[in-house]
PDB file of C-alpha atoms in Angstrom:
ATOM      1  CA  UNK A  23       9.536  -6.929 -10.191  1.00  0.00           C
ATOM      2  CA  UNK A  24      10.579  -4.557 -12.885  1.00  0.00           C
ATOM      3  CA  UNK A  25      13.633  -6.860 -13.326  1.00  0.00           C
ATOM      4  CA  UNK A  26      13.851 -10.123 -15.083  1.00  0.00           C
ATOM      5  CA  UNK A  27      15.045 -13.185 -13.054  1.00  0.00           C
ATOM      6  CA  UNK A  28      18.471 -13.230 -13.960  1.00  0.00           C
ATOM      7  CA  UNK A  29      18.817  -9.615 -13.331  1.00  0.00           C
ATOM      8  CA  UNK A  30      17.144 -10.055  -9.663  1.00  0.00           C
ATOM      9  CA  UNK A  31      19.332 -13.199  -9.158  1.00  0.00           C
ATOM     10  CA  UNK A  32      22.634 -10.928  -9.229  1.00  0.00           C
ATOM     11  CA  UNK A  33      20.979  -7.712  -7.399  1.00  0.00           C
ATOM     12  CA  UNK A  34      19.864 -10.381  -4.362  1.00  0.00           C
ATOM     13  CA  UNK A  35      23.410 -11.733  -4.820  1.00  0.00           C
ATOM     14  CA  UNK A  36      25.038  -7.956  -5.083  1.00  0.00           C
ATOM     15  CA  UNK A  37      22.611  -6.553  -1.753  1.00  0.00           C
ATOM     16  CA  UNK A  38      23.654  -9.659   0.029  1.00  0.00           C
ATOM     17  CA  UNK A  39      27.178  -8.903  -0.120  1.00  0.00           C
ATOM     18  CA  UNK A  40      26.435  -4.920   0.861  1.00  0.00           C
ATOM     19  CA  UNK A  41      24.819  -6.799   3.864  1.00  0.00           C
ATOM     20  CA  UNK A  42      27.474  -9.151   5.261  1.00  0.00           C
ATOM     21  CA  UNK A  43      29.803  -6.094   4.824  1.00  0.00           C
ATOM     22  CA  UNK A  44      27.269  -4.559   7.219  1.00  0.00           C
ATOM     23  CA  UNK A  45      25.698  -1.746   5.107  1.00  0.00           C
ATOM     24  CA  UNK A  46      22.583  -0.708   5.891  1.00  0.00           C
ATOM     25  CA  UNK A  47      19.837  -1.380   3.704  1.00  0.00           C
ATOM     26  CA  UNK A  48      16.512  -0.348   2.922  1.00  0.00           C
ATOM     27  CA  UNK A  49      14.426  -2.230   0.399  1.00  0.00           C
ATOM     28  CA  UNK A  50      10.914  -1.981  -0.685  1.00  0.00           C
ATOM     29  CA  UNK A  51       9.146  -5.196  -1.987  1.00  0.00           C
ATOM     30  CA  UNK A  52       6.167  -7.422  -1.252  1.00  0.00           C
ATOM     31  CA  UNK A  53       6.211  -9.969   1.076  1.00  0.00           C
ATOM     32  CA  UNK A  54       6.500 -12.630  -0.993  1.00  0.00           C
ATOM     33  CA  UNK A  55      10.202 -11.328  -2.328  1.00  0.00           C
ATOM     34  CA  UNK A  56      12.115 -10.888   1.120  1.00  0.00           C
ATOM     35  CA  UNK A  57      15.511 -11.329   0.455  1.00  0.00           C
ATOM     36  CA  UNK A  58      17.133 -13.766   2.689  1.00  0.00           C
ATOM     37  CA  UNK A  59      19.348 -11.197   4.155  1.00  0.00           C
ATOM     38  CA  UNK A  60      16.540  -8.556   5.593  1.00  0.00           C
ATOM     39  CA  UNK A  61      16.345  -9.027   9.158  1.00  0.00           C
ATOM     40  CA  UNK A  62      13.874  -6.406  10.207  1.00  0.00           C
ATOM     41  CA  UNK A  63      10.192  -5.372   8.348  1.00  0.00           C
ATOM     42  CA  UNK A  64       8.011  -2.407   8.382  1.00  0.00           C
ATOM     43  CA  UNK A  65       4.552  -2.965   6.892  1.00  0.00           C
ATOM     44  CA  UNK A  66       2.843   0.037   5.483  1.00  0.00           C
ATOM     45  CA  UNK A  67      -1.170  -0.132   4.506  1.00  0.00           C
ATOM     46  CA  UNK A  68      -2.853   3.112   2.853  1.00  0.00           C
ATOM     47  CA  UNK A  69       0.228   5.310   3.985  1.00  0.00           C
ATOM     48  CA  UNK A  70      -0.034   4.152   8.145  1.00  0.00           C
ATOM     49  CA  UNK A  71       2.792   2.187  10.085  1.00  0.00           C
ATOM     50  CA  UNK A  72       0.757  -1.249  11.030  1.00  0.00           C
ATOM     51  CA  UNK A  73       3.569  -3.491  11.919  1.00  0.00           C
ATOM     52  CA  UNK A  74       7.430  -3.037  12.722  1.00  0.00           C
ATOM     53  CA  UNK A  75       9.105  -6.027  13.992  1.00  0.00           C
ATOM     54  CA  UNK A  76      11.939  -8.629  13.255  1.00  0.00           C
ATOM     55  CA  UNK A  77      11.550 -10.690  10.230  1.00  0.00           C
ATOM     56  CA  UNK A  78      10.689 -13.621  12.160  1.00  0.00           C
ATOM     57  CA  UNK A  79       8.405 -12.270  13.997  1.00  0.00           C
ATOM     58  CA  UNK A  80       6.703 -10.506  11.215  1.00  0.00           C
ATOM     59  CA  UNK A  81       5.783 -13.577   9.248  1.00  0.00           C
ATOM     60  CA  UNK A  82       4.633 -15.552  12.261  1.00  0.00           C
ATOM     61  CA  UNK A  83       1.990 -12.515  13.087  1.00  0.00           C
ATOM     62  CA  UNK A  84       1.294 -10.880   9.958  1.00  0.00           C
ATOM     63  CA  UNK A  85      -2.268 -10.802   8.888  1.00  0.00           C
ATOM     64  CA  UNK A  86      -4.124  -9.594   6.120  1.00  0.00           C
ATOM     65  CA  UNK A  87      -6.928  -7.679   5.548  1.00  0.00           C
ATOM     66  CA  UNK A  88      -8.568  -8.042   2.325  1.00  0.00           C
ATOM     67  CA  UNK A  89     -11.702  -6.511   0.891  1.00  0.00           C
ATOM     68  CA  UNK A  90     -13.728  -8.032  -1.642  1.00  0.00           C
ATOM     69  CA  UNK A  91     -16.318  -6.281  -3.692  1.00  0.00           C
ATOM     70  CA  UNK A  92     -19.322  -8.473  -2.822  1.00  0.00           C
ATOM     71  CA  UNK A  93     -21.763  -6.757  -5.806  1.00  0.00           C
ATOM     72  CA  UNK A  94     -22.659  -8.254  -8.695  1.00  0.00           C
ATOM     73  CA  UNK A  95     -20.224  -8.699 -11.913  1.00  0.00           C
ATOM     74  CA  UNK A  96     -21.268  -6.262 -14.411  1.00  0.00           C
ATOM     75  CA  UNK A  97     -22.704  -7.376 -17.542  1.00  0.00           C
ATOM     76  CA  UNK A  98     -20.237  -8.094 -20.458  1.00  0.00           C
ATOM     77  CA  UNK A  99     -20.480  -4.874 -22.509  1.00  0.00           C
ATOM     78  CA  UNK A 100     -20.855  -5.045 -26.455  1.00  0.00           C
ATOM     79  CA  UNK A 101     -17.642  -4.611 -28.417  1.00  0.00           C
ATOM     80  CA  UNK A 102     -16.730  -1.625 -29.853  1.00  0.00           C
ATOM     81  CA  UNK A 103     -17.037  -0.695 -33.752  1.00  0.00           C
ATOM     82  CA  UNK A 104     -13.139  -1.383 -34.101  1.00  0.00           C
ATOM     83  CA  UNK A 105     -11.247  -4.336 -35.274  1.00  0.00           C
ATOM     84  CA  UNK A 106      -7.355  -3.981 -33.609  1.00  0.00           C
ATOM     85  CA  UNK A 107      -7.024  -2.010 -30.835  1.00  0.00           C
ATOM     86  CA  UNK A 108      -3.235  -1.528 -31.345  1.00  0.00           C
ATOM     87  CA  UNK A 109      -1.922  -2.400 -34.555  1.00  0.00           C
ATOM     88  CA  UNK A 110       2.233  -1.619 -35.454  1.00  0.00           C
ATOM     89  CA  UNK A 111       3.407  -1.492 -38.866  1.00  0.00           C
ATOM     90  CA  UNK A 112       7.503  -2.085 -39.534  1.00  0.00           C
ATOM     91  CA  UNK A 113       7.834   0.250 -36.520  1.00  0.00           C
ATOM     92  CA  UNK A 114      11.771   1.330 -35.753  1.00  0.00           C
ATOM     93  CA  UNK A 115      13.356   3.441 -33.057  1.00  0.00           C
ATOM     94  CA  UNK A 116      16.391   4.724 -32.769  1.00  0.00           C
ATOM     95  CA  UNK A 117      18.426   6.940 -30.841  1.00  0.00           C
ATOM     96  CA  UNK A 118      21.463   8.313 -33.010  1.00  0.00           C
ATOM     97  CA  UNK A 119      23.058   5.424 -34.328  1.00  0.00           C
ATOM     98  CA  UNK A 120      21.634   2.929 -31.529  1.00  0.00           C
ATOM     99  CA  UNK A 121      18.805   0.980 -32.733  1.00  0.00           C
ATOM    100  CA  UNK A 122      16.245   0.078 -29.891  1.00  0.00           C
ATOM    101  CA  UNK A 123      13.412  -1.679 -32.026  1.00  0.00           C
ATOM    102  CA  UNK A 124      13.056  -2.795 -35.348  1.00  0.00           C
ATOM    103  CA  UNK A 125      10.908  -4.250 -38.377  1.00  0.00           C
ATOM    104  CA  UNK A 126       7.674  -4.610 -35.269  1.00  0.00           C
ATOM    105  CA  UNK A 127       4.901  -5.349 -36.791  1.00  0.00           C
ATOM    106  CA  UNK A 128       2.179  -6.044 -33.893  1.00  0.00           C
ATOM    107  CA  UNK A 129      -1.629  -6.343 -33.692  1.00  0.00           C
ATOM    108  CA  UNK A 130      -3.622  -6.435 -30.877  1.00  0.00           C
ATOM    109  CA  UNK A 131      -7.504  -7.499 -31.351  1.00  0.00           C
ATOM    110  CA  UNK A 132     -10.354  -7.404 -29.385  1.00  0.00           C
ATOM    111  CA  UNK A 133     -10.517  -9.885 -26.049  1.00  0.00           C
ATOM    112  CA  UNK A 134      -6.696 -10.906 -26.953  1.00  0.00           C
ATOM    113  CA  UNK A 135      -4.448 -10.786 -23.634  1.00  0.00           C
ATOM    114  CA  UNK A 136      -0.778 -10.277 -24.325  1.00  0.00           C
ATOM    115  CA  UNK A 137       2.101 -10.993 -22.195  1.00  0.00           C
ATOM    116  CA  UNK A 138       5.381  -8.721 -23.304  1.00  0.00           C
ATOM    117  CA  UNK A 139       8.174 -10.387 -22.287  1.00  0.00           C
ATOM    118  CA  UNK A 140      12.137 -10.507 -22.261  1.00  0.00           C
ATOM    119  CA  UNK A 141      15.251  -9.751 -20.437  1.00  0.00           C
ATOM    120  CA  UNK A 142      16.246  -6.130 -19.305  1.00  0.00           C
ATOM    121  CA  UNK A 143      17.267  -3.615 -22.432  1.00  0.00           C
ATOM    122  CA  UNK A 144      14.850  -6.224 -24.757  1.00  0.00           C
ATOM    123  CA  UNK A 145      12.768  -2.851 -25.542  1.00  0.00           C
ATOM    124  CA  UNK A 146       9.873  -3.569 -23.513  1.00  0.00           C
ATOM    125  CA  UNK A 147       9.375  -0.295 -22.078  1.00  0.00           C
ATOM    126  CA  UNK A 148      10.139   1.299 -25.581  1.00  0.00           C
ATOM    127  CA  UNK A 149       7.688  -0.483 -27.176  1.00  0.00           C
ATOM    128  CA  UNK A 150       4.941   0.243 -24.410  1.00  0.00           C
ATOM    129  CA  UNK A 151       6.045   3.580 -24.546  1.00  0.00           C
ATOM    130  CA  UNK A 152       4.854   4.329 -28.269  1.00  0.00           C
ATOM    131  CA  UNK A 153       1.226   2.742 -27.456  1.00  0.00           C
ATOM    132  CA  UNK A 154       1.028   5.389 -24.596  1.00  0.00           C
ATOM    133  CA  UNK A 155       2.470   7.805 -26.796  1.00  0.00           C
ATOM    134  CA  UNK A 156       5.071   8.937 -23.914  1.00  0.00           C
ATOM    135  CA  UNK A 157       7.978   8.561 -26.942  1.00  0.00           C
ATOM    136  CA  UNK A 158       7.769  11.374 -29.130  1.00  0.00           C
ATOM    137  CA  UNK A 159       8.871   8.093 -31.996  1.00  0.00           C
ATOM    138  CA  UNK A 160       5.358   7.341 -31.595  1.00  0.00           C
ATOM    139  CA  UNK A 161       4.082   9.571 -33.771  1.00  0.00           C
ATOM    140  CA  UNK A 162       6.873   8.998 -36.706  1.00  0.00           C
ATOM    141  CA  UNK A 163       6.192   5.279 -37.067  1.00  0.00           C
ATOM    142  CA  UNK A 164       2.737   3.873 -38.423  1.00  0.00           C
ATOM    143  CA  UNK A 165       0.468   2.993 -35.173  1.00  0.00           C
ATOM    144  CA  UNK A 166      -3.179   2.375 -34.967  1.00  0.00           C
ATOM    145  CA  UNK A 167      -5.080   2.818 -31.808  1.00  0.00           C
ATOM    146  CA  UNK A 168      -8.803   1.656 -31.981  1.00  0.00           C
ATOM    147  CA  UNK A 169      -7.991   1.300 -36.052  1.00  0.00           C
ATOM    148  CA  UNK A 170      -6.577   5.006 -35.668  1.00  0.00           C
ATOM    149  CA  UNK A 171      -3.492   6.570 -36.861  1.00  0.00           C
ATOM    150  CA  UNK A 172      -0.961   7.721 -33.907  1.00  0.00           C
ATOM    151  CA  UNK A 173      -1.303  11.413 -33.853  1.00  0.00           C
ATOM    152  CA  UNK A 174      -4.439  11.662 -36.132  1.00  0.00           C
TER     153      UNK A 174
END
């Protein structure tokens, strides 16, 4: 999942060929991405071996256990005293001469949802990183959190 489609496409394509050379593979996924060429599946659930069998037996047999939290929804709390809570202004980074992002000015506001897309090396996981503050470029660039300054 960490890879875009194309990307995915060409690793399924790339693994299948490993395969029909006969190299053993192990893969870790969900059961809704099973690559065509796996022909055996162990199912893990909270660290415990629950199921080991061939593919085809595995989806003729597998069940599911899910738990639903049967309280009540919790009431919608009041919004906070802040207007954005992330807000980037003509935020760049750059490593040496290799510029990663540039000219990003972003806002995020209250009871917005945001989906960050694009292809792989795009800069989503740079850009992420300075809102979490794991890029040390965080704190160089103008960033609000909660109408704070980065680093303030």
């Amino acid at each position: 999942t960490g890879l875009d489609s194309n990307s995915r496409k060409k690793l399924e394509l790339l693994l299948n060929d490993l395969a029909k050379e006969g190299t053993t593979i192990i893969l870790i996924t969900d059961e809704n991405n099973i690559p065509s060429f796996i022909t055996h599946i162990a199912e893990l659930n909270k660290g415990e071996l629950i199921q080991f069998s061939q593919k085809e037996n595995f989806k003729n047999h597998t069940t599911k256990n899910i738990a639903f939290n049967t309280g009540e929804i919790p009431a919608k709390q009041q919004q906070q005293s802040f207007q954005a809570i992330i807000s980037m202004k003509n935020v760049a980074v750059k490593y040496g001469n290799k510029t990663i992002l540039e000219n990003i000015n972003w806002q995020i506001k209250q009871g917005e949802r945001w989906l960050l897309k694009g292809h792989n090396g795009a800069g989503k996981s740079t850009l992420l990183s300075l809102i979490t503050g794991d890029n040390p470029q965080a704190y160089s660039n103008e960033i609000y959190l909660f109408d704070k300054k980065r680093g303030s």
